[in-house]
Coordinates of C-alpha atoms in Angstrom, one line a residue:
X28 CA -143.2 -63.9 31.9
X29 CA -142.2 -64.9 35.7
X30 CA -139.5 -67.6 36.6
X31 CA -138.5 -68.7 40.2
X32 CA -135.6 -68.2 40.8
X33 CA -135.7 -71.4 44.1
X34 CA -138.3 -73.7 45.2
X35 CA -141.9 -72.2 45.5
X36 CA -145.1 -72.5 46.5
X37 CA -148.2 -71.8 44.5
X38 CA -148.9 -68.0 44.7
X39 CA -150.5 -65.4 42.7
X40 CA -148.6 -63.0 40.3
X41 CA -149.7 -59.5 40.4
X42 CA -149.3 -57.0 37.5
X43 CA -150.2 -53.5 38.4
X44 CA -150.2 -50.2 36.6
X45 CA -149.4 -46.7 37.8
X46 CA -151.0 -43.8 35.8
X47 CA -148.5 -40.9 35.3
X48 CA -151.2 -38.4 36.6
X49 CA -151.5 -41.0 39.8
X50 CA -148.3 -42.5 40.5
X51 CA -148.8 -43.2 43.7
X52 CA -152.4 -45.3 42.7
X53 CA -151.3 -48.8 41.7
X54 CA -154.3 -50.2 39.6
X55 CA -154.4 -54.6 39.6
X56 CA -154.2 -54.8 35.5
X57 CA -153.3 -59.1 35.8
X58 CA -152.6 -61.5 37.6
X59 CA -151.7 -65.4 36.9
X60 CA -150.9 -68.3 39.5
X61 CA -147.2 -69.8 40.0
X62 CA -147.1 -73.0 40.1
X63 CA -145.6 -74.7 43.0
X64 CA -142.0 -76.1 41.9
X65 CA -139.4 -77.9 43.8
X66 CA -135.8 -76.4 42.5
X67 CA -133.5 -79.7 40.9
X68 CA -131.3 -79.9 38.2
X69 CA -133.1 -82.4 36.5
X70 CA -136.3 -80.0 36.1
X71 CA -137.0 -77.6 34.1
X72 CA -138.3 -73.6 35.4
X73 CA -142.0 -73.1 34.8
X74 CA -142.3 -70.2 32.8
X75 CA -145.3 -68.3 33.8
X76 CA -146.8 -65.6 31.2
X77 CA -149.5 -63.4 32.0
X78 CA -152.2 -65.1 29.5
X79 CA -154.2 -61.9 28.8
X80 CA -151.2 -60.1 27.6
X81 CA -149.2 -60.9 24.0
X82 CA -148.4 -59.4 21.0
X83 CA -151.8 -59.3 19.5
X84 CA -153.0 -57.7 22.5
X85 CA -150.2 -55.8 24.3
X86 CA -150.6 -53.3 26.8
X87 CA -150.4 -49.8 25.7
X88 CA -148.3 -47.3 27.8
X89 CA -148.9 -43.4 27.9
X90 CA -145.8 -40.9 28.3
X91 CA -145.2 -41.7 32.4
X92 CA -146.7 -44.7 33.1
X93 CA -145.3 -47.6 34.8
X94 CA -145.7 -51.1 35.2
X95 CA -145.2 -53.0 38.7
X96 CA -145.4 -56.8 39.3
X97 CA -145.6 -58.7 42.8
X98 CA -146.5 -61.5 44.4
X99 CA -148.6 -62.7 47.2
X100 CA -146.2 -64.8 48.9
X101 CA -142.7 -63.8 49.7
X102 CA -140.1 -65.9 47.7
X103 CA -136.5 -65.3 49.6
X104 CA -134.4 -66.0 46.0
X105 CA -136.8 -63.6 44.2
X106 CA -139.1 -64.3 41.0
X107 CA -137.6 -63.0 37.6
X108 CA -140.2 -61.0 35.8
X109 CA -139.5 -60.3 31.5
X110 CA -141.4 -57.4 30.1
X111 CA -140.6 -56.8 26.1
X112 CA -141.3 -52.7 25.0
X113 CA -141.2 -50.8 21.9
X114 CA -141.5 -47.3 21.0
X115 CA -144.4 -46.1 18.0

């Protein structure tokens, strides 16, 4: 899940994985649009999930791995990415 954390403008959210045998190769996994949202205290924060990814159809980590997010266009207060994990 992403959340502005100011006003922004539409732009793409990026998930990418790195292989523990490649960290330095960042592989595109997902991506989602943000919508465009004008900061106020009488709106809510658009929550934006990554669609292709939930609990019926998580990603699956090996030993090493790690996940990176981004996005396309700079947002100068950030954007809050929430990842959930758990260990089998």
């Amino acid at each position: 899940m992403a959340l502005p954390r100011a006003t922004a403008t539409v732009s793409s959210l990026v998930l990418f994985l790195a292989k523990s045998a490649t960290p330095s190769v960042y592989s595109t996994i997902d991506s989602e649009l943000l919508p465009a949202y004008t900061m106020a205290t009488t709106t809510a924060i658009p929550e934006t999930s990554f669609s292709n990814i939930s609990e019926s159809t998580p990603i699956r980590l090996e030993a090493g791995d790690k996940l990176y997010v981004g996005t396309q266009v700079a947002l100068v207060a950030g954007i809050v990415f929430k990842a959930e994990w758990m260990d089998y």
